[in-house]
XYZ file of C-alpha atoms in Angstrom:
208
model
C 77.618 101.003 98.507
C 75.543 101.957 101.905
C 72.271 102.051 99.775
C 72.594 98.081 98.645
C 73.023 97.484 102.397
C 69.937 99.558 103.335
C 67.618 97.786 100.411
C 68.932 94.349 101.572
C 68.077 94.858 104.884
C 64.424 96.438 104.040
C 64.021 93.392 102.153
C 64.688 91.178 104.563
C 62.491 92.912 107.297
C 59.640 92.810 104.643
C 60.710 88.649 104.671
C 60.839 89.046 108.539
C 56.878 90.648 108.552
C 55.857 87.164 107.359
C 58.613 84.602 108.476
C 57.835 85.545 112.859
C 61.002 87.786 112.948
C 63.085 85.293 111.438
C 67.135 86.531 110.469
C 66.744 89.965 112.216
C 70.350 91.195 112.353
C 71.850 92.238 115.665
C 73.194 96.072 115.593
C 75.628 97.114 118.217
C 76.331 100.579 119.092
C 80.126 100.358 120.004
C 82.710 102.806 122.090
C 86.338 101.750 120.798
C 89.220 102.605 122.743
C 91.679 102.783 119.951
C 94.094 104.888 122.270
C 96.949 101.571 121.548
C 96.954 103.154 117.943
C 97.645 106.495 118.652
C 100.304 105.978 121.571
C 102.365 102.911 120.057
C 105.759 103.198 121.672
C 107.308 100.214 120.598
C 110.181 100.691 118.624
C 109.753 97.562 116.400
C 106.672 98.671 114.966
C 108.281 101.537 113.171
C 110.694 101.269 110.045
C 114.711 100.919 111.006
C 113.295 99.995 114.838
C 113.035 103.596 115.411
C 110.516 105.820 117.015
C 109.456 109.126 114.740
C 111.665 111.967 115.690
C 109.695 114.911 117.735
C 107.744 112.422 118.845
C 105.986 114.016 122.244
C 105.699 111.614 125.075
C 101.665 112.186 125.446
C 98.954 110.568 127.405
C 94.970 110.709 127.099
C 92.184 108.801 128.874
C 88.899 108.583 128.101
C 88.093 109.354 124.544
C 86.857 106.493 122.352
C 86.122 105.866 119.100
C 82.760 105.543 118.159
C 81.174 102.824 115.350
C 78.220 101.206 114.546
C 78.425 97.162 113.754
C 76.159 94.722 112.466
C 76.074 90.447 112.900
C 74.456 88.739 110.494
C 73.636 84.999 110.717
C 74.442 82.566 108.003
C 73.950 78.265 107.830
C 75.718 76.523 109.530
C 79.015 74.562 108.444
C 80.180 70.974 108.271
C 80.789 71.027 112.519
C 77.490 72.572 112.978
C 78.610 75.930 114.192
C 76.431 78.250 113.112
C 78.395 80.942 110.969
C 78.198 84.936 111.533
C 78.747 87.623 109.497
C 80.637 90.781 110.741
C 79.477 94.200 108.999
C 82.169 96.873 110.586
C 81.403 99.271 107.589
C 84.987 100.654 105.970
C 87.729 100.559 108.441
C 91.070 101.225 108.260
C 93.599 100.876 111.413
C 97.366 101.997 110.968
C 99.484 99.833 113.563
C 103.054 102.176 113.558
C 104.607 101.930 110.154
C 103.463 98.585 109.400
C 101.379 97.679 106.544
C 97.942 99.309 107.141
C 94.549 96.534 108.221
C 91.801 97.584 106.037
C 88.232 96.203 105.859
C 85.563 96.721 103.248
C 83.897 93.362 103.451
C 82.008 91.132 105.698
C 83.830 88.923 107.857
C 82.837 85.574 108.911
C 83.547 83.855 112.046
C 81.758 81.342 114.310
C 81.162 81.120 118.106
C 81.825 85.339 118.550
C 84.862 85.277 116.683
C 85.727 86.596 113.673
C 88.553 86.957 112.136
C 89.882 87.948 108.323
C 93.850 87.643 107.036
C 95.186 89.152 103.816
C 98.557 88.500 102.272
C 99.815 90.242 99.009
C 103.064 89.938 97.729
C 104.956 92.663 94.995
C 107.806 91.895 93.041
C 110.593 94.111 91.977
C 111.748 92.930 88.755
C 113.388 90.214 89.632
C 115.237 91.469 92.016
C 112.978 90.624 95.292
C 109.756 90.972 96.572
C 107.897 93.139 99.456
C 105.213 90.013 101.310
C 102.728 91.793 103.448
C 100.328 90.074 105.556
C 97.681 91.691 107.582
C 95.005 90.300 109.962
C 92.147 91.540 112.326
C 90.242 89.402 114.641
C 86.897 90.824 116.510
C 86.173 89.111 119.557
C 82.961 89.344 121.328
C 82.648 88.019 125.139
C 78.847 87.387 124.547
C 75.547 88.763 122.744
C 73.864 90.718 125.652
C 72.604 93.905 125.684
C 76.083 95.793 126.555
C 78.881 93.374 125.338
C 82.857 93.747 125.323
C 85.329 92.325 123.695
C 88.308 92.742 121.870
C 89.867 94.040 118.336
C 93.487 92.269 117.965
C 95.556 93.734 114.736
C 98.337 91.918 113.378
C 100.480 93.740 110.499
C 103.558 91.814 109.092
C 106.656 92.758 106.472
C 109.307 90.881 105.096
C 110.910 91.332 101.934
C 112.121 88.182 100.116
C 115.416 88.117 98.422
C 115.328 86.970 94.550
C 118.589 88.148 92.762
C 119.611 90.707 94.428
C 119.770 91.703 98.200
C 116.422 93.764 99.925
C 117.177 97.080 100.641
C 118.257 97.828 104.215
C 119.141 94.205 104.222
C 122.341 92.349 105.655
C 123.884 93.136 102.357
C 124.424 96.353 102.875
C 121.529 98.138 101.226
C 120.585 101.879 102.552
C 117.574 101.311 104.732
C 116.377 104.651 103.528
C 115.307 102.572 100.138
C 112.874 100.221 102.222
C 109.222 101.163 101.638
C 107.377 103.096 103.875
C 105.587 100.185 105.379
C 109.028 98.080 105.934
C 108.095 97.275 109.618
C 105.638 94.495 111.960
C 103.280 95.414 114.587
C 100.362 93.909 116.472
C 98.653 95.552 119.278
C 95.093 95.185 120.724
C 91.960 97.135 121.358
C 88.730 96.692 123.778
C 85.222 97.992 122.978
C 82.100 97.522 124.836
C 78.885 98.063 122.953
C 74.877 98.346 123.238
C 72.814 96.649 121.167
C 70.397 98.255 119.623
C 66.197 97.724 119.994
C 64.849 97.875 116.649
C 61.757 97.595 114.972
C 60.611 95.376 111.618
C 61.773 98.119 109.610
C 64.625 99.766 111.201
C 67.548 99.896 109.140
C 71.157 100.694 109.531
C 74.075 102.434 108.723
C 77.551 101.434 109.413
C 78.799 105.178 108.762
C 77.711 106.635 111.449
């Protein structure tokens, strides 16, 4: 997957030599404050509304996750807005016990905001259905040389009753039969970035 992206960028760069640098992606080195993921203390974000046992009351400051993102320009939509694509590379966000938010594709957006939603329903015979929905929204304040922004994460779980009640439901089924990600949680991360000045043949790597 990574090599295909490098080849594609090389092809665009060759075109840029002929087309006055048109279409060159924006490449940003990013520092993400992901402490809200590691230090979640909201009980509803965990299975059975209980914080994990043996959890220490820890604090931390100054640590940041390092990443590299790329923004591609697309075509205009029906509203005349410029469609853009954000390449985060392969990402995985675990918000408490809630369903994992995974990103493996480009995220489409407009006006410096990129959002993607995924919903999955897992029927358990004809008894009940596990429903999971995850969403990620990345917002840039601007596209300057040093932009800042936020990553909003939303992971939801629900059990849909069919023939019988759901595990952990009001019918009294033992809650320990519920799946390990039977929780819902939202949080927001902040980031700061630095645009990388590139040459015509600069290739990018979104998994540094």
